[in-house]
Coordinates of C-alpha atoms and ligand atoms in Angstrom, one line a residue:
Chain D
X1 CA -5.9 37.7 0.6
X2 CA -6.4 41.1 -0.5
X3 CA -7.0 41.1 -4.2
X4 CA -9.5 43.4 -6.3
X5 CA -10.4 43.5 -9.7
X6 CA -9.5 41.0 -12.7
X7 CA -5.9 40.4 -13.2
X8 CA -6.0 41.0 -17.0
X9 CA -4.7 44.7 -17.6
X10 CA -1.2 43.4 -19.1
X11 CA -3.2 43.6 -22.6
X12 CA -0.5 41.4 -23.8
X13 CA -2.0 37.8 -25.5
X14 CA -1.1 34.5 -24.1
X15 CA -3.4 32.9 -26.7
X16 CA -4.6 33.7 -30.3
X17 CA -6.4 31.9 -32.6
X18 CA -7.3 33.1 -36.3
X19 CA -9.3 31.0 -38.5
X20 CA -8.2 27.8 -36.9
X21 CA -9.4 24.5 -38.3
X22 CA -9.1 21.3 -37.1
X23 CA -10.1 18.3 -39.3
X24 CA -9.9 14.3 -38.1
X25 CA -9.2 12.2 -40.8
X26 CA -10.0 8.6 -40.4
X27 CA -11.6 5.8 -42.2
X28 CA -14.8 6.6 -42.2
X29 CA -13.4 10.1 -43.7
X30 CA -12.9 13.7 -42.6
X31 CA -14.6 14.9 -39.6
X32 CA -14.2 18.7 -38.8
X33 CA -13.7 19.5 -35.4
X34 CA -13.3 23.1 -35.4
X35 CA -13.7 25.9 -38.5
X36 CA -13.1 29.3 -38.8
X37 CA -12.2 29.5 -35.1
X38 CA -11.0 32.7 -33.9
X39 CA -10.6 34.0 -29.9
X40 CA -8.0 35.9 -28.2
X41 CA -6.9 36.0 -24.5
X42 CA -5.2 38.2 -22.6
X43 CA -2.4 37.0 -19.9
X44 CA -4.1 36.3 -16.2
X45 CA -7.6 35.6 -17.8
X46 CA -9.3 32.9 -16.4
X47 CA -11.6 31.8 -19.3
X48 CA -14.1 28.9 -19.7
X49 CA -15.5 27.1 -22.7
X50 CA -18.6 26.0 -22.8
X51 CA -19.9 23.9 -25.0
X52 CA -22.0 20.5 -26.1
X53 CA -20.4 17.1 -26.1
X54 CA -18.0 16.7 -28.9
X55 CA -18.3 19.8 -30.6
X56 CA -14.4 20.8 -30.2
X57 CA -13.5 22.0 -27.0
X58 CA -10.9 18.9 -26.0
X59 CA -9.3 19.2 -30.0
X60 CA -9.1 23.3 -29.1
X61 CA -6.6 22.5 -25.8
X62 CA -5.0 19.9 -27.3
X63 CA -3.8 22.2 -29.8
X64 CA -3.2 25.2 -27.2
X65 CA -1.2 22.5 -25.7
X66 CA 0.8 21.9 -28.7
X67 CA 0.1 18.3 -28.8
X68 CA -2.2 18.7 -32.4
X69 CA -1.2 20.1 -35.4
X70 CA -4.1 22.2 -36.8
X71 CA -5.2 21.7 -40.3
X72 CA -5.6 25.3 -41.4
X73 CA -5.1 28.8 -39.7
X74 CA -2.7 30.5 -36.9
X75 CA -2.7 29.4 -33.2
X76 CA -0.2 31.8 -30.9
X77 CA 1.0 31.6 -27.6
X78 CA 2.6 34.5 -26.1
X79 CA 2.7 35.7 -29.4
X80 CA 4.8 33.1 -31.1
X81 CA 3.2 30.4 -33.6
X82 CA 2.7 27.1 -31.5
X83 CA 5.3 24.4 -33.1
X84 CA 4.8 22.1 -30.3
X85 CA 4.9 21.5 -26.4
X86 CA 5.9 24.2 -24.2
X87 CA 7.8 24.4 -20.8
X88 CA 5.6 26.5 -19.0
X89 CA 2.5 25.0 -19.8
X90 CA 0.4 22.9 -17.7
X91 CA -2.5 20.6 -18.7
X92 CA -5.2 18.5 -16.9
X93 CA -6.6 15.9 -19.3
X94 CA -10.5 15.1 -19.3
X95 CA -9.0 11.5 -18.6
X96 CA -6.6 11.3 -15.2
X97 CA -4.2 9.7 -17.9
X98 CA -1.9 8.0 -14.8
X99 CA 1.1 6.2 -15.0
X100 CA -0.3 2.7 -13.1
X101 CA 3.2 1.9 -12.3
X102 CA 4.0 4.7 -10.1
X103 CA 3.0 6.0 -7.2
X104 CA 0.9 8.7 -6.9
X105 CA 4.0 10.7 -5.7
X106 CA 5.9 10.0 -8.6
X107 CA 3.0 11.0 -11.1
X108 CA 2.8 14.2 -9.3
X109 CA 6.3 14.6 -10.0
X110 CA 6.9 13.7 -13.8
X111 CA 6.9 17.2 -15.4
X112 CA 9.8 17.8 -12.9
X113 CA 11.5 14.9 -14.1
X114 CA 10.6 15.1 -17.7
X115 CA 11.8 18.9 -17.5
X116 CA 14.6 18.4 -15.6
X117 CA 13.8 20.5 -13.1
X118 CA 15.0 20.3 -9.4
X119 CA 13.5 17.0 -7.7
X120 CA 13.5 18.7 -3.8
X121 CA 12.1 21.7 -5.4
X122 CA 9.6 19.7 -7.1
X123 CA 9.0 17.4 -3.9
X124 CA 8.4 20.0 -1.7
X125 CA 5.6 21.5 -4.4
X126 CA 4.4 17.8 -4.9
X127 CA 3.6 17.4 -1.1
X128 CA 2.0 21.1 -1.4
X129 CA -0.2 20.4 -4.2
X130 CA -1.4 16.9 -2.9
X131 CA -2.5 18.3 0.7
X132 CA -3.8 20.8 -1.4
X133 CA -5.8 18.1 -3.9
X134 CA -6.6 16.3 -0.2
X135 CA -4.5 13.5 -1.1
X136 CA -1.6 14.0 1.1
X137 CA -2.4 10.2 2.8
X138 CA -2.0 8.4 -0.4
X139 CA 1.6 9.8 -1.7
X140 CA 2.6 6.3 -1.9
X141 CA -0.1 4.8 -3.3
X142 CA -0.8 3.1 -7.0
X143 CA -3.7 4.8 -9.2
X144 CA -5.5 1.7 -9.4
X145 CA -5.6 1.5 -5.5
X146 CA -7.9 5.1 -5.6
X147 CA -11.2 6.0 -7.0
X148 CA -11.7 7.8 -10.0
X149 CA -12.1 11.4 -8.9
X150 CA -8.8 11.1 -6.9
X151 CA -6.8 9.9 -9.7
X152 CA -8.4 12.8 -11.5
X153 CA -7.4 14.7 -8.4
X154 CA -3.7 13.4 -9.2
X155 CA -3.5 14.2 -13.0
X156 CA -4.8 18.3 -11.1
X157 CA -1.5 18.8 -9.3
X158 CA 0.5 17.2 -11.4
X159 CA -0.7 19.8 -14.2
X160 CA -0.1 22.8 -11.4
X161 CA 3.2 21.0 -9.9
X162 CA 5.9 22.8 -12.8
X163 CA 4.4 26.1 -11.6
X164 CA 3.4 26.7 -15.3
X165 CA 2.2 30.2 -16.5
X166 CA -0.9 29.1 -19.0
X167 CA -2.8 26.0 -17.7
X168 CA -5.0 24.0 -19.5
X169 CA -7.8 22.1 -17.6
X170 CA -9.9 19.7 -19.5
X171 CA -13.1 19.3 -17.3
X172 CA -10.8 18.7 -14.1
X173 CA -13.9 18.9 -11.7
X174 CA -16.3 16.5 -13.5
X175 CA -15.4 13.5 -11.2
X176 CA -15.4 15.1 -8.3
X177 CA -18.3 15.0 -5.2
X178 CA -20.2 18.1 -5.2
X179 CA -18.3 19.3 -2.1
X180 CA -14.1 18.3 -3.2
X181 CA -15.4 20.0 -6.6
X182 CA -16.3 23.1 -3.9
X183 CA -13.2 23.4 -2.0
X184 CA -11.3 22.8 -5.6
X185 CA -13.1 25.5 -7.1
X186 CA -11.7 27.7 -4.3
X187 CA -8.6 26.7 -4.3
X188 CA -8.4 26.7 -8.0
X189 CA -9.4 30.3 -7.6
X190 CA -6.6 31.3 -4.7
X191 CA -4.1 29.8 -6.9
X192 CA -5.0 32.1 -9.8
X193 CA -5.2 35.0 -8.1
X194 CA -1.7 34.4 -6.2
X195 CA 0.5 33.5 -9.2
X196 CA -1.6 35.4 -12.0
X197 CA -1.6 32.1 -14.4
X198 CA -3.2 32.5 -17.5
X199 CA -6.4 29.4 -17.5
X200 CA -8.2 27.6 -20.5
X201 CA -10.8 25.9 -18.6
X202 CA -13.4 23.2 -20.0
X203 CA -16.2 22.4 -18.2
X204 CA -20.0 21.7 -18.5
X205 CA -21.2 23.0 -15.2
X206 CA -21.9 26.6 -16.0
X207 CA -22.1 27.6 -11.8
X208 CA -18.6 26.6 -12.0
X209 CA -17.4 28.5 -15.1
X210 CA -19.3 31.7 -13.7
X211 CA -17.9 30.8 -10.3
X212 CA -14.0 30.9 -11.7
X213 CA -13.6 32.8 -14.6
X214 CA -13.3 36.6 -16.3
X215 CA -14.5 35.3 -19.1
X216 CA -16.6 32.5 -20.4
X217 CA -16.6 31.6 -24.2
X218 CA -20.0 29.2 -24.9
X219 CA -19.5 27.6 -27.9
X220 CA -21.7 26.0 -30.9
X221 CA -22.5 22.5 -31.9
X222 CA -19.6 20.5 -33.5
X223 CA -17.7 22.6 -35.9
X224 CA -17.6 24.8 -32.7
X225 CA -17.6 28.7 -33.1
X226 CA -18.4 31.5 -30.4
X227 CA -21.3 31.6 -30.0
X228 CA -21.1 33.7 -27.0
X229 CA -18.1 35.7 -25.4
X230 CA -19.6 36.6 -21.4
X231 CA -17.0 38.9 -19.4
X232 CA -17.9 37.7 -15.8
X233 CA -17.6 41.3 -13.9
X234 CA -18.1 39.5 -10.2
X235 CA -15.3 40.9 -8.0
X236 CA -12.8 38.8 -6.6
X237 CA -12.4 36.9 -4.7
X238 CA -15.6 35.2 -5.2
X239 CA -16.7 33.5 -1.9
X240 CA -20.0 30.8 -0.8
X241 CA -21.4 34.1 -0.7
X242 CA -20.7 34.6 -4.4
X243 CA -22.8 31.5 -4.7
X244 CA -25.9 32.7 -3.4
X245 CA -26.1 36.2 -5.0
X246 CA -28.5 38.2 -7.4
X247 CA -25.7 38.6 -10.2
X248 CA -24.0 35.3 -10.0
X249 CA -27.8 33.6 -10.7
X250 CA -28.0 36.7 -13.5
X251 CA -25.0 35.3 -15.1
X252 CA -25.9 32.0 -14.9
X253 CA -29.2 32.0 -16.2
X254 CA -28.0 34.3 -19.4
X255 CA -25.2 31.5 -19.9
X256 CA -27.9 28.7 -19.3
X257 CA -30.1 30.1 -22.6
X258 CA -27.4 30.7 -23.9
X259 CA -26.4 27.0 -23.8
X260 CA -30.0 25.5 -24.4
X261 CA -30.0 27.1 -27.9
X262 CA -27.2 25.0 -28.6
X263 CA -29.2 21.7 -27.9
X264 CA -31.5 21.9 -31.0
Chain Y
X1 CA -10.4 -26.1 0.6
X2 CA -9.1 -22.9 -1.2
X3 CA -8.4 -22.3 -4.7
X4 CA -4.8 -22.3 -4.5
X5 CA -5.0 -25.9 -2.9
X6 CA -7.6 -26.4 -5.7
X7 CA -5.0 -25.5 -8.2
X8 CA -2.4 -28.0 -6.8
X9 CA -4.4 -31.2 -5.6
X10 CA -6.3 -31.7 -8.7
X11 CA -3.1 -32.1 -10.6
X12 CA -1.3 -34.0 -8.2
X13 CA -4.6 -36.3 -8.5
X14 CA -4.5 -36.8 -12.1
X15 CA -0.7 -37.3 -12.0
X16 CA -1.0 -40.4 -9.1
X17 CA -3.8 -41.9 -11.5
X18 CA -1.6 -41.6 -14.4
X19 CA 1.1 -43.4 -12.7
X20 CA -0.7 -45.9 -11.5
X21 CA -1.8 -46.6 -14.6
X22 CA 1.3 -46.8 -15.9
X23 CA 2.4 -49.3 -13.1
X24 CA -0.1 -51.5 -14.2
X25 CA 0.1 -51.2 -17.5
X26 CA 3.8 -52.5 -17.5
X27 CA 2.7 -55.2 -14.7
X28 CA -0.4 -56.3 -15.3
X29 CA -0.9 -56.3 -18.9
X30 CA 2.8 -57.1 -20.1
X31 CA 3.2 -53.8 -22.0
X32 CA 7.1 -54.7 -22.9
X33 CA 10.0 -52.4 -21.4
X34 CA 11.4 -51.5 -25.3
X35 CA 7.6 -49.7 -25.1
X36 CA 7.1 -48.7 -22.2
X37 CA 9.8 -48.8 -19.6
X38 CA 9.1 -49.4 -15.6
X39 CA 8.5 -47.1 -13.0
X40 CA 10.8 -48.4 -10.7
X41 CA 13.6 -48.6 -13.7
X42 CA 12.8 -45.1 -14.7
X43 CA 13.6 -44.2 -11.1
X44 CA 16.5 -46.5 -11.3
X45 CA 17.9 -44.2 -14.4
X46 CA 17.0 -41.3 -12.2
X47 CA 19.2 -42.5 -9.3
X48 CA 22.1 -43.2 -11.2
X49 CA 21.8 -40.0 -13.4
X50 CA 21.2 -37.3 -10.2
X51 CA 22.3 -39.3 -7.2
X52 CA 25.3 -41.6 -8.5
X53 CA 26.0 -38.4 -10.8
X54 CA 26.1 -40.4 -14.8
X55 CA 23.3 -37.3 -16.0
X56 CA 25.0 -34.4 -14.3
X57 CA 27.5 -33.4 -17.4
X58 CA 24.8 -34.0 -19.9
X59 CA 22.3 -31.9 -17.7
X60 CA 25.1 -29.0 -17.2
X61 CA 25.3 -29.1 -20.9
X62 CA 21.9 -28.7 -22.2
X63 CA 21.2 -26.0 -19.2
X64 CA 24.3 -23.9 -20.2
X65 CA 23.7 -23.9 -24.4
X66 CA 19.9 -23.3 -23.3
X67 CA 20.8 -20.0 -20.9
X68 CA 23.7 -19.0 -22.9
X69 CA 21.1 -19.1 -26.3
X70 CA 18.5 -17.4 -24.7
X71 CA 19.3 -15.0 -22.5
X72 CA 22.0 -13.7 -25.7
X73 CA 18.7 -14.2 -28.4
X74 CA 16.2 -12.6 -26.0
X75 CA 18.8 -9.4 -25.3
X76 CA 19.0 -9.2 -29.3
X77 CA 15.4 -9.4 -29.7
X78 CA 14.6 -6.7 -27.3
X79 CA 17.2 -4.4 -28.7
X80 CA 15.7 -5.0 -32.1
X81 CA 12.2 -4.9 -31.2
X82 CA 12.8 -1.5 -29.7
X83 CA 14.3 -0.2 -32.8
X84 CA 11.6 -1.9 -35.0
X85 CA 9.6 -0.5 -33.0
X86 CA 11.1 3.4 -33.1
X87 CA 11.9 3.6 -35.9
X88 CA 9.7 3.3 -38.9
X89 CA 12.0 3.2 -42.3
X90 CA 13.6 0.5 -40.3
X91 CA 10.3 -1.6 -40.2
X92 CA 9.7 -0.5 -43.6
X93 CA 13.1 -2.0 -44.5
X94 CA 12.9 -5.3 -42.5
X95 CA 9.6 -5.9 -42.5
X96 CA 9.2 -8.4 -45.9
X97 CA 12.4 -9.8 -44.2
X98 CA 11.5 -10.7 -41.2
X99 CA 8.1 -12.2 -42.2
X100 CA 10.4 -14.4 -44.0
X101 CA 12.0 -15.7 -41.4
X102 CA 9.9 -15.8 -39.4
X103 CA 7.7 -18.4 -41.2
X104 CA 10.2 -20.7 -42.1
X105 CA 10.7 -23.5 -39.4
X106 CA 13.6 -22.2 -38.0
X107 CA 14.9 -26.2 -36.3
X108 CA 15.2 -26.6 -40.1
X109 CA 18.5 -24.6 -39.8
X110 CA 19.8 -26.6 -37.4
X111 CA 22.3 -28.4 -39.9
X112 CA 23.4 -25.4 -41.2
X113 CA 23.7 -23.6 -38.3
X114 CA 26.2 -26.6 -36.9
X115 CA 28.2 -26.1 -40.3
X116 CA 28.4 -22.3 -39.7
X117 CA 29.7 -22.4 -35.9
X118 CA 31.2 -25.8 -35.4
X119 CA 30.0 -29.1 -33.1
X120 CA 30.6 -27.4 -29.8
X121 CA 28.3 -25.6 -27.3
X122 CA 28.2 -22.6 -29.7
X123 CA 26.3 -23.6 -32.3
X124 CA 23.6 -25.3 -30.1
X125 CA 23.5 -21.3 -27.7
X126 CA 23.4 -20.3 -31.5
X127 CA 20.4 -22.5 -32.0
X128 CA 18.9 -21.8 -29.1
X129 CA 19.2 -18.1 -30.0
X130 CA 17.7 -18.6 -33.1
X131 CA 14.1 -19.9 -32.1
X132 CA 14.5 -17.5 -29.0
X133 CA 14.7 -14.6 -30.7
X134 CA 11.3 -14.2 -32.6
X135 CA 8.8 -14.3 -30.2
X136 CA 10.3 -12.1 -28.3
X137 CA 11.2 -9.5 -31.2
X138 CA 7.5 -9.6 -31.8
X139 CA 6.2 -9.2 -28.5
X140 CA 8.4 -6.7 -27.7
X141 CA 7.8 -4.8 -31.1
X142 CA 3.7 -5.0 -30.6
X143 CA 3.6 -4.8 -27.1
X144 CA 5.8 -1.0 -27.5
X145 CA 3.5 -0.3 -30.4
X146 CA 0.7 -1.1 -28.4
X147 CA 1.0 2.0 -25.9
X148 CA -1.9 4.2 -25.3
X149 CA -1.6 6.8 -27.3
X150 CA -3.2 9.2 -24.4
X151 CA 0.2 8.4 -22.3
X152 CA 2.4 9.9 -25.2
X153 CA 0.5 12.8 -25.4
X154 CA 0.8 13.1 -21.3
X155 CA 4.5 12.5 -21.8
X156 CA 5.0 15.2 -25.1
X157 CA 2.6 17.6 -23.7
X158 CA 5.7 17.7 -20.6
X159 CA 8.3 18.3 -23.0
X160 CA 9.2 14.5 -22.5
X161 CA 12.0 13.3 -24.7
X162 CA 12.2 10.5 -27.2
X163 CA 14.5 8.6 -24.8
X164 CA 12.0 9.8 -21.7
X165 CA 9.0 8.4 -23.3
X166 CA 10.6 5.2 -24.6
X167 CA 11.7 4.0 -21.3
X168 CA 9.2 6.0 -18.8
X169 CA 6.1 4.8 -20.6
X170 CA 6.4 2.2 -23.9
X171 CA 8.7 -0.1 -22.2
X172 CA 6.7 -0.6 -18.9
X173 CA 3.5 -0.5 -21.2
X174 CA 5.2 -3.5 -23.0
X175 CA 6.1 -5.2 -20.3
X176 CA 3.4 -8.2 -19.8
X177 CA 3.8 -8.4 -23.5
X178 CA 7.8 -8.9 -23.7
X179 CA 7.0 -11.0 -20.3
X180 CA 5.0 -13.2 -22.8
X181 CA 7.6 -13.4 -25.0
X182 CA 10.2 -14.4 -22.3
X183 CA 8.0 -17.4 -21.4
X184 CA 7.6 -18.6 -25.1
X185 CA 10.9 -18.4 -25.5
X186 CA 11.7 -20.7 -22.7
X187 CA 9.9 -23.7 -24.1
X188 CA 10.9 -23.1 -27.4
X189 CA 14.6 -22.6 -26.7
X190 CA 14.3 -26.2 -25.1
X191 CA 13.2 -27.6 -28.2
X192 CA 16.5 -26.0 -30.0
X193 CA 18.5 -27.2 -27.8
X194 CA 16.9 -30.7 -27.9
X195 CA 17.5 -30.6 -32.1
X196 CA 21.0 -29.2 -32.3
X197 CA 21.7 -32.1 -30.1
X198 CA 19.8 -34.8 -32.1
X199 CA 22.0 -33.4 -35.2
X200 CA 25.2 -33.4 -33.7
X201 CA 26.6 -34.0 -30.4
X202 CA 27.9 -35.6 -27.8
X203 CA 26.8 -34.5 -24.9
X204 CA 23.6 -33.0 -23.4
X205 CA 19.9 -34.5 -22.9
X206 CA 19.2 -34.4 -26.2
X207 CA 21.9 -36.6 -27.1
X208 CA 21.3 -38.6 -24.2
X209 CA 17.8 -39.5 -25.6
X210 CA 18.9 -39.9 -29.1
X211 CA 22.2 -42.1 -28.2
X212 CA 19.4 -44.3 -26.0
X213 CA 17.3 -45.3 -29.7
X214 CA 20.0 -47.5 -30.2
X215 CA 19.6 -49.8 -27.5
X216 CA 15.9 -49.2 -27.3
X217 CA 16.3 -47.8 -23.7
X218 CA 13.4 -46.2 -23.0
X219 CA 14.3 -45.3 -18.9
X220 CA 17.4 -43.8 -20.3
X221 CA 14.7 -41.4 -22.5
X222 CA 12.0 -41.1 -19.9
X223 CA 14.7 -39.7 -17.6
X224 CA 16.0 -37.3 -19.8
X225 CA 12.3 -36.1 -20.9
X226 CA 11.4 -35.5 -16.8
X227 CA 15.0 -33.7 -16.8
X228 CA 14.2 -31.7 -19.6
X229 CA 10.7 -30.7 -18.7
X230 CA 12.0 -29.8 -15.2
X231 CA 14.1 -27.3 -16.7
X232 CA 10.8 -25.9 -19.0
X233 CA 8.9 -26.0 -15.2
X234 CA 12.0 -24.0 -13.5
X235 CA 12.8 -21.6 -16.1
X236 CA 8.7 -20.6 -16.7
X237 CA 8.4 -20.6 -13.3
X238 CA 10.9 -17.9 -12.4
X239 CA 10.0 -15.8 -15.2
X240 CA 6.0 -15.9 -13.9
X241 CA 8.1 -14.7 -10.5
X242 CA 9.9 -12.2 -12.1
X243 CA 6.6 -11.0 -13.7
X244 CA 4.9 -10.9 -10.5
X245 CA 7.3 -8.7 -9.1
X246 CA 8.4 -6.2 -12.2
X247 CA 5.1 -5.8 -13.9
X248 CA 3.0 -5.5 -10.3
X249 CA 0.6 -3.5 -11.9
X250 CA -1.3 -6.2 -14.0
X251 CA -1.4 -8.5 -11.2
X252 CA -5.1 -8.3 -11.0
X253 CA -6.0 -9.6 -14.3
X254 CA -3.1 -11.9 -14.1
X255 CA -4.2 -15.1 -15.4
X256 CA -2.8 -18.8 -14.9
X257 CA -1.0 -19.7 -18.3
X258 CA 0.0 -22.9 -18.9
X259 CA 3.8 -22.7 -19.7
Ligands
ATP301 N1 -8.7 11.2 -32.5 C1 -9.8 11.5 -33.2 N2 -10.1 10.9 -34.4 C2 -11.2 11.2 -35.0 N3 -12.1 12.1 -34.6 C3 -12.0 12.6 -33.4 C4 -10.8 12.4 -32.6 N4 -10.9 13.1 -31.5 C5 -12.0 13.7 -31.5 N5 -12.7 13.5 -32.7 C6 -14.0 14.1 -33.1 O1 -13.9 15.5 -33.0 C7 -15.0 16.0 -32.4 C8 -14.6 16.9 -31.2 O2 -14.0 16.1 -30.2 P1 -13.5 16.7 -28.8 O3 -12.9 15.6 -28.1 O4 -12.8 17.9 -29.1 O5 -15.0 17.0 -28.2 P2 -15.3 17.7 -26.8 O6 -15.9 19.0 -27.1 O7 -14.1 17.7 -25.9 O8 -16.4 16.8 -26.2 P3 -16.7 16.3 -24.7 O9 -17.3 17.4 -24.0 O10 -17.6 15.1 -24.8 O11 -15.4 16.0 -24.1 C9 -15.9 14.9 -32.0 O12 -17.0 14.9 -32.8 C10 -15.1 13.6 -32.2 O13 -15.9 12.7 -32.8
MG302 MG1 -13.5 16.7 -24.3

C-alpha cells in the first residue's frame, strides 16, 4: 500500500451546503437544529464532525443522505441540489437499524437487493465486508442473537457493501471495544485510500477523527455552526505509529480546546 | 416439575374437579337433566354424533361456512388494511365510515345478511366474513402504521421502493399484530357462524343447539358447545403455530394468550 499525500486534488465538490437550516417542528414547537450552516467538501476528503450531543450533527447526514428535507437554504451533492436518496451513497446510522428478521447475511445485502444490483456480485462483497467487520462466523445469524457493537458492525458493511462513492457514518465506532474500534479505524482508512470515497464521518472521539480524516469540522452547541475547520496534514497512511507521535497529540490537543469551549 | 407441565396439569386439575362436580351435582343433589344434563349422556350424544356419525354433516357444515368466511374476510381485511394503511386520502375518505361500522354490532345484520344472500352456506361464510373482517382490518392497518420509522429511513436512504418497503419492512413489522388479528378473528367468526345459524338454518351446530330448545335436550347442546369450542381450540391453536414459525423473531417476548 503505496499511497502519499491526501486524495483531494480533484477540486471538484461532492458536498455543499449554503445557509442550510433545519428546524423540527413538533408539539412542544419549533426546535432549530441547524442555522446558517455553510461547509464545502471536495471529492476523496475524509472529513469528521465534531460536536456536542444534539447540537445537529445526525440532522446534517440525514440530510446529506437525502432522507430530510431542509427548511431553508441549498444542500448539493456532486453539484446537483439533493431531492432525495441517492444510488451511490452509503450510510451507517448512529443506531445498527437491523432488519430482526434476517440474517445477518441478508442485512448485509439489502442495498443490493433494494438497488437491484447483481446478488453474486453483491454476495461475494457481503462475505468480503463481513470477514472484514470480523463477523464472517455469524453470516447466518439473527441480530438479536449478537451484541450490540456487532450489529453495529453489521449496519458498517452493509453501508460499504453497494461500493458507494460518498459514505456517511454516523458514530460507527461508538460501540465498539477499544481494540475492534482499532483494527476498524485501519481498515476504514485502507478502504478510503483504495477506492478514493468521499466520507462524512460523526464521531465524539477526537483520536479517531484526527486518526482518519483530512479534515475535521468541530462544531457549536445546538444550532451547530463551524466553529472550527482543522486540515489534518499527517501523511498517509497513518499507522500505530501515527498514534504515538508529537503532531498527532498536537492535533489532538488543539481539537480538544477546541471542543471544551463548546461545553460552557 | 417444569413450567410447561405446570401449564398443562393445573388445568387438567381444575377441569377433573369441575367434572366431578358436575357428576355429583346431577347424582347426588337431583339437579334435573332439562338443567343440567349427565355426564355419561352427554358422552352418549358424543358417541352417536362422532362415532355412530348423527353430528358429522352438521359439524362439516359449521367448519366449512366458518373457513370459507374467514379465510375470504381475513384476505379482504388484509388487502384493505394495506391500502388504509398506504394510502392516506383513502383513510381520509373511509375513515368516518368505517368507525361506523365498526361500532355497530355487526350479529345484528345477520337477518339482513340472510335476505341479501339466500338460506344456504353463503350467507352464513358471508356472516362469518363480516365479524372476521374488522379486527383484522385494524390490526393490520395499526400494526403497518406502527413501523419504526428509523427502518423506512434505512429502507429510502437505499433507494428502496414503495413496493420494497411495504413488503420488506411494514408487513413483517405488522406481523404479530395482523397475527392478533387472525386469532380474534377465529373466535369471533365462531360466534357468526353460531347466529346465522340460530336465524336460519338447517344444518350446522348452531342449529343443532337451537333445534335441541325444543325438546329441552341439553346433551344434544352440551355436545355441540364441546364441538364448537374444539374448533375455537384447533383453529387458535394452529394460528399460535403458524405464528411461532413466521413471525420467529418475537418469540422471546411471546406471551401465553388465552384464545
Ligand atoms: N425527529 C425529531 N423531532 C424533533 N426534534 C428532533 C428530532 N431529531 C432531532 N431533534 C432535535 O434536533 C437536535 C439535533 O439532533 P441530532 O440528532 O442531529 O443531534 P446529534 O448532534 O446527532 O446528537 P448526538 O451526538 O447525541 O447523536 C436535538 O436537539 C434534538 O432534540
Ligand atoms: Mg446523532
Amino acid at each position: 500500500m503505496i499511497q502519499e499525500g491526501i486524495p483531494t486534488m480533484s477540486g471538484e465538490l461532492i458536498f455543499r451546503a449554503e445557509n442550510l437550516g433545519v428546524t423540527y417542528q413538533s408539539s412542544r414547537g419549533p426546535t432549530p437544529a441547524l442555522e446558517n450552516f455553510s461547509t464545502e467538501m471536495a471529492k476523496g476528503e475524509f472529513v469528521s464532525i465534531l460536536g456536542p450531543s444534539g447540537c445537529g450533527k445526525s440532522t446534517l447526514l440525514k440530510v446529506a443522505a437525502g432522507l430530510l428535507t431542509p427548511s431553508s437554504g441549498v444542500v448539493e451533492l456532486a453539484g446537483e441540489p439533493i431531492t432525495g436518496p441517492r444510488r451511490d451513497v452509503g450510510i451507517v446510522f448512529q443506531q445498527p437499524t437491523l432488519l430482526k428478521w434476517q440474517t445477518v447475511l441478508d442485512n448485509v445485502l439489502l442495498p443490493i437487493r433494494t438497488l437491484g444490483m447483481d446478488l453474486e456480485v453483491g454476495r461475494a462483497r457481503a462475505h468480503d465486508l463481513l470477514r472484514l467487520v470480523e463477523l464472517e462466523n455469524f453470516e447466518r445469524h439473527y441480530p438479536h442473537e449478537l451484541s450490540g457493537g456487532m450489529q453495529q458492525r453489521v449496519g458498517i458493511a452493509r453501508g460499504l457493501v453497494h461500493d458507494p462513492s460518498l459514505l456517511l457514518m454516523d458514530e460507527p465506532f461508538a460501540a465498539l471495544d477499544a481494540m475492534t474500534r482499532e483494527n476498524m479505524m485501519i481498515e476504514l482508512q485502507r478502504i478510503w485510500m483504495e477506492t478514493r470515497k468521499s466520507v462524512i464521518f460523526i464521531t465524539h472521539s477526537i483520536p479517531e477523527a484526527v486518526f482518519l480524516s483530512s479534515r475535521v469540522l468541530v462544531l457549536s452547541h445546538r444550532p451547530a455552526r463551524i466553529l472550527k475547520d482543522v486540515t489534518i496534514d499527517l501523511p498517509l497512511p497513518r499507522t500505530q505509529e501515527t498514534l504515538g507521535s508529537a503532531r498527532f497529540a498536537e492535533l489532538c490537543s488543539e481539537l480538544r480546546a477546541m471542543f471544551s469551549q463548546t461545553k460552557k | 416439575m417444569n413450567e410447561n407441565l405446570k401449564s398443562i396439569f393445573y388445568p387438567l386439575l381444575l377441569l377433573g374437579g369441575l367434572l366431578v362436580l358436575w357428576v355429583f351435582a346431577v347424582r347426588n343433589w337431583g339437579v334435573p337433566n332439562y338443567i343440567l344434563p349427565s355426564f355419561e349422556s352427554v358422552l352418549g350424544a358424543l358417541h352417536r354424533g362422532y362415532i355412530e356419525g348423527a353430528y358429522w354433516k352438521d359439524f362439516g357444515y359449521t367448519l366449512s361456512s366458518m373457513l370459507l368466511g374467514y379465510v375470504s374476510g381475513c384476505a379482504l381485511a388484509f388487502i384493505m388494511g394495506m391500502m388504509f394503511a398506504e394510502f392516506r386520502w383513502l383513510e381520509r375518505l373511509l375513515y368516518p365510515f368505517v368507525l361506523g361500522l365498526q361500532s355497530m354490532p355487526k350479529v345484528a345484520l345477520a337477518p339482513l345478511i340472510l335476505v341479501w344472500f339466500g338460506f344456504g352456506i353463503g350467507s352464513k361464510a358471508v356472516m362469518v366474513a363480516l365479524v372476521c373482517f374488522f379486527p383484522m382490518f385494524i390490526n393490520t392497518a395499526v400494526g403497518l402504521k406502527a413501523t419504526d420509522p428509523s427502518l423506512i429511513d434505512l429502507m429510502r436512504a437505499f433507494s428502496a421502493s414503495r413496493l420494497q418497503i411495504l413488503m420488506r419492512i411494514k408487513i413483517p413489522s405488522a406481523a404479530s399484530h395482523i397475527f392478533a388479528g387472525l386469532q380474534i378473528s377465529i373466535v369471533l367468526g365462531l360466534i357468526g357462524a353460531v347466529v346465522a345459524e340460530f336465524v336460519s338454518s338447517s344444518h350446522g351446530l348452531g342449529y343443532l343447539i337451537n333445534n335441541a330448545t325444543t325438546t329441552l335436550d341439553t346433551s344434544t347442546m352440551f355436545a355441540a358447545l364441546i364441538s364448537l369450542a374444539v374448533i375455537g381450540i384447533l383453529g387458535s391453536q394452529i394460528i399460535k403455530f403458524l405464528q411461532r414459525k413466521l413471525v420467529f423473531w418475537e418469540n422471546d417476548n411471546d406471551t401465553q394468550v388465552a384464545a
